XYZ file of N, CA and C in Angstrom:
273
model
N 37.454 119.319 -97.753
C 38.417 120.661 -97.101
C 38.445 120.567 -95.263
N 38.810 119.852 -94.196
C 38.662 119.705 -93.507
C 39.364 121.524 -92.149
N 37.681 120.276 -91.215
C 38.757 122.450 -90.244
C 39.643 120.882 -89.344
N 40.563 122.295 -88.430
C 41.538 122.010 -87.319
C 40.656 121.686 -86.199
N 41.022 120.778 -85.583
C 40.321 120.325 -84.285
C 40.593 121.583 -83.851
N 39.556 121.720 -82.815
C 39.436 123.025 -81.335
C 39.935 122.429 -80.675
N 40.263 123.492 -79.303
C 41.192 122.876 -78.029
C 39.865 121.973 -77.042
N 38.910 121.933 -77.298
C 38.044 121.162 -76.550
C 38.465 119.642 -76.681
N 38.225 119.812 -78.201
C 38.436 118.228 -78.683
C 39.597 117.536 -78.187
N 41.349 118.273 -78.889
C 41.919 118.191 -78.587
C 42.958 117.672 -77.445
N 41.808 118.965 -76.200
C 41.760 118.252 -74.480
C 41.732 117.076 -73.760
N 39.603 116.701 -74.966
C 39.416 115.358 -74.793
C 39.730 114.120 -75.295
N 40.256 114.480 -76.743
C 41.588 112.927 -76.736
C 42.740 112.942 -76.439
N 43.514 114.088 -75.927
C 44.307 113.834 -74.682
C 44.559 113.111 -73.708
N 42.874 113.933 -72.958
C 42.467 112.917 -72.049
C 41.942 111.484 -71.990
N 41.339 111.436 -73.199
C 41.264 109.678 -73.755
C 42.647 108.749 -73.611
N 43.491 109.354 -74.379
C 44.839 108.761 -74.348
C 45.047 108.127 -73.104
N 45.606 109.989 -72.255
C 46.265 109.802 -70.822
C 45.924 108.163 -70.373
N 44.315 108.159 -69.904
C 43.874 106.951 -69.790
C 43.805 105.891 -69.550
N 43.948 105.617 -71.180
C 43.686 104.693 -71.885
C 45.746 103.999 -71.476
N 46.837 105.084 -71.089
C 47.726 104.593 -70.930
C 48.402 104.441 -69.386
N 47.144 105.259 -68.727
C 47.171 105.110 -66.863
C 46.743 103.112 -66.806
N 45.607 103.344 -67.662
C 44.766 101.754 -67.284
C 45.766 100.685 -68.032
N 46.619 100.407 -69.301
C 47.273 99.445 -69.753
C 48.577 99.552 -69.574
N 48.900 99.846 -68.221
C 50.257 99.773 -67.613
C 50.169 98.818 -66.484
N 50.969 98.345 -65.924
C 51.180 96.982 -65.367
C 51.512 97.661 -63.840
N 50.817 97.249 -63.242
C 50.215 96.982 -61.541
C 50.931 96.647 -61.047
N 51.948 97.577 -59.417
C 53.035 96.732 -59.090
C 52.833 96.714 -57.836
N 51.895 95.452 -57.709
C 51.689 94.295 -56.588
C 51.918 93.410 -55.511
N 52.070 93.437 -55.097
C 52.967 92.533 -53.186
C 51.178 91.944 -52.745
N 51.041 90.383 -52.236
C 50.576 89.898 -52.374
C 51.017 89.112 -50.992
N 51.105 89.472 -49.690
C 51.351 89.176 -48.280
C 50.502 88.118 -47.915
N 50.134 86.974 -47.521
C 49.512 86.047 -46.625
C 49.782 85.877 -45.541
N 48.515 86.707 -44.804
C 48.648 86.744 -43.772
C 48.897 84.975 -42.433
N 48.576 85.430 -41.495
C 48.626 84.002 -39.894
C 47.559 83.709 -40.385
N 47.396 82.076 -39.997
C 46.883 81.026 -40.457
C 46.337 80.436 -41.432
N 46.612 81.325 -42.446
C 46.636 80.764 -44.224
C 47.191 79.057 -43.997
N 45.922 78.946 -45.140
C 46.224 77.292 -45.510
C 45.651 77.131 -47.137
N 46.950 76.108 -47.431
C 46.618 75.987 -49.615
C 46.276 74.312 -49.004
N 45.480 73.799 -49.864
C 45.553 72.770 -49.748
C 45.043 71.776 -48.394
N 44.927 72.491 -47.152
C 45.374 71.699 -45.853
C 46.202 72.093 -45.586
N 47.593 72.852 -45.524
C 48.969 73.136 -46.082
C 48.907 74.543 -45.018
N 49.848 74.424 -43.731
C 50.418 75.967 -43.583
C 51.129 76.925 -44.334
N 50.797 78.496 -44.837
C 51.609 78.475 -45.620
C 51.440 80.559 -44.715
N 50.936 79.941 -44.378
C 51.237 81.816 -43.603
C 52.279 81.870 -43.359
N 52.474 83.478 -43.426
C 52.819 84.508 -42.955
C 54.775 84.777 -44.397
N 53.914 84.927 -45.648
C 54.558 84.572 -46.928
C 54.019 85.846 -47.594
N 55.319 86.267 -48.598
C 54.906 87.532 -48.775
C 55.866 87.250 -50.353
N 54.976 87.680 -51.799
C 55.053 87.748 -52.973
C 55.041 89.401 -53.461
N 55.711 89.344 -54.968
C 55.763 89.592 -55.999
C 56.227 89.928 -56.935
N 56.672 90.847 -57.541
C 57.231 90.545 -59.009
C 58.297 89.804 -59.260
N 59.449 89.854 -58.598
C 60.692 89.002 -58.642
C 60.462 87.915 -57.728
N 59.549 87.677 -56.545
C 59.635 86.472 -56.050
C 57.927 85.839 -55.898
N 57.974 85.117 -56.984
C 56.169 84.239 -56.739
C 56.215 83.270 -56.121
N 55.181 82.698 -56.600
C 54.761 81.327 -55.433
C 53.563 80.556 -56.649
N 53.903 79.913 -56.812
C 53.071 78.436 -57.746
C 53.028 77.027 -56.565
N 51.660 77.281 -56.171
C 51.262 76.222 -55.062
C 50.449 74.782 -56.608
N 50.498 73.875 -56.742
C 49.827 73.005 -57.425
C 49.185 72.228 -56.106
N 48.170 71.563 -56.030
C 47.892 70.772 -54.866
C 47.221 69.867 -55.302
N 47.645 68.362 -55.059
C 47.164 66.868 -55.754
C 45.759 66.293 -55.106
N 45.659 65.512 -55.634
C 44.679 64.421 -55.074
C 45.046 63.280 -53.723
N 45.841 62.954 -54.433
C 47.178 61.897 -54.019
C 47.967 62.049 -54.483
N 49.326 61.498 -53.935
C 50.616 61.251 -53.952
C 51.077 62.587 -54.733
N 51.981 63.420 -54.984
C 52.933 63.654 -55.609
C 54.452 63.862 -55.691
N 54.219 63.277 -57.528
C 55.223 62.332 -58.061
C 56.885 63.506 -57.094
N 56.687 64.956 -57.308
C 58.496 65.301 -56.213
C 57.568 66.249 -55.112
N 57.618 65.661 -53.918
C 55.805 66.897 -53.167
C 56.797 67.442 -52.490
N 56.770 68.053 -51.527
C 57.651 69.879 -51.023
C 57.626 70.947 -51.916
N 58.433 71.689 -51.573
C 58.297 73.551 -52.053
C 60.329 73.655 -52.301
N 60.174 74.089 -53.637
C 61.398 74.207 -53.655
C 61.972 75.735 -55.112
N 62.170 76.236 -54.743
C 62.933 78.102 -55.865
C 63.444 77.077 -56.386
N 63.452 78.607 -58.299
C 63.531 77.820 -59.118
C 63.569 78.808 -59.540
N 64.253 79.614 -60.378
C 65.019 80.996 -61.172
C 64.306 80.403 -62.063
N 63.003 81.562 -62.820
C 62.027 82.115 -63.726
C 62.470 82.405 -65.253
N 64.175 83.100 -65.199
C 64.203 83.060 -66.091
C 64.214 84.793 -66.708
N 63.721 85.151 -65.777
C 63.589 86.990 -66.560
C 64.196 87.290 -64.643
N 65.361 86.892 -64.414
C 65.084 87.889 -62.920
C 65.135 87.588 -61.443
N 63.975 87.073 -62.265
C 63.095 86.627 -60.388
C 63.217 85.654 -60.619
N 62.843 84.681 -58.930
C 62.579 83.244 -59.412
C 60.770 83.185 -58.298
N 60.402 81.997 -58.636
C 59.362 81.519 -58.172
C 59.157 80.271 -57.397
N 58.709 79.724 -56.145
C 58.740 78.857 -55.355
C 57.379 78.292 -55.899
N 58.047 76.947 -56.145
C 56.940 75.943 -56.879
C 56.654 74.727 -56.014
N 54.891 74.641 -54.655
C 55.001 73.659 -54.444
C 53.753 72.946 -54.689
N 55.068 71.203 -54.538
C 53.594 70.286 -55.102
C 52.851 70.080 -53.590
N 52.057 69.962 -53.670
C 52.141 69.733 -52.140
C 50.069 68.263 -52.245
N 50.085 67.280 -50.798
C 48.927 66.917 -51.811
C 48.186 67.067 -50.670
N 46.568 67.212 -51.044
C 45.267 67.685 -50.012
C 44.672 67.201 -48.917
N 45.614 67.906 -47.736
C 45.118 67.405 -46.659
C 43.396 66.812 -46.401
N 42.663 66.170 -46.378
C 40.997 66.497 -46.364
C 40.987 66.243 -44.443
N 40.094 67.120 -44.236
C 39.392 67.321 -42.841
C 38.099 66.928 -42.665
N 38.306 66.061 -41.570
C 36.665 65.833 -41.467
C 35.618 66.427 -40.299
């Protein structure tokens, strides 16, 4: 025969459950690129990305097949800025 759980045990179990749900919830993050930000030697200053507007920068050592940046739908109601950039070597 098992004993019913006591109040402190129930509160502890409830706290563990609440903590695990809080940690597992998705974070609402936003990335803001400030001034003088460079990606692969290219200027990427003053841009803002969040869950609806995302950015994907691909940097190539050689010349990319389709250079430049363009916006594409991501299929989830948002859009993605995809940039194919050639690395700029600074000496």
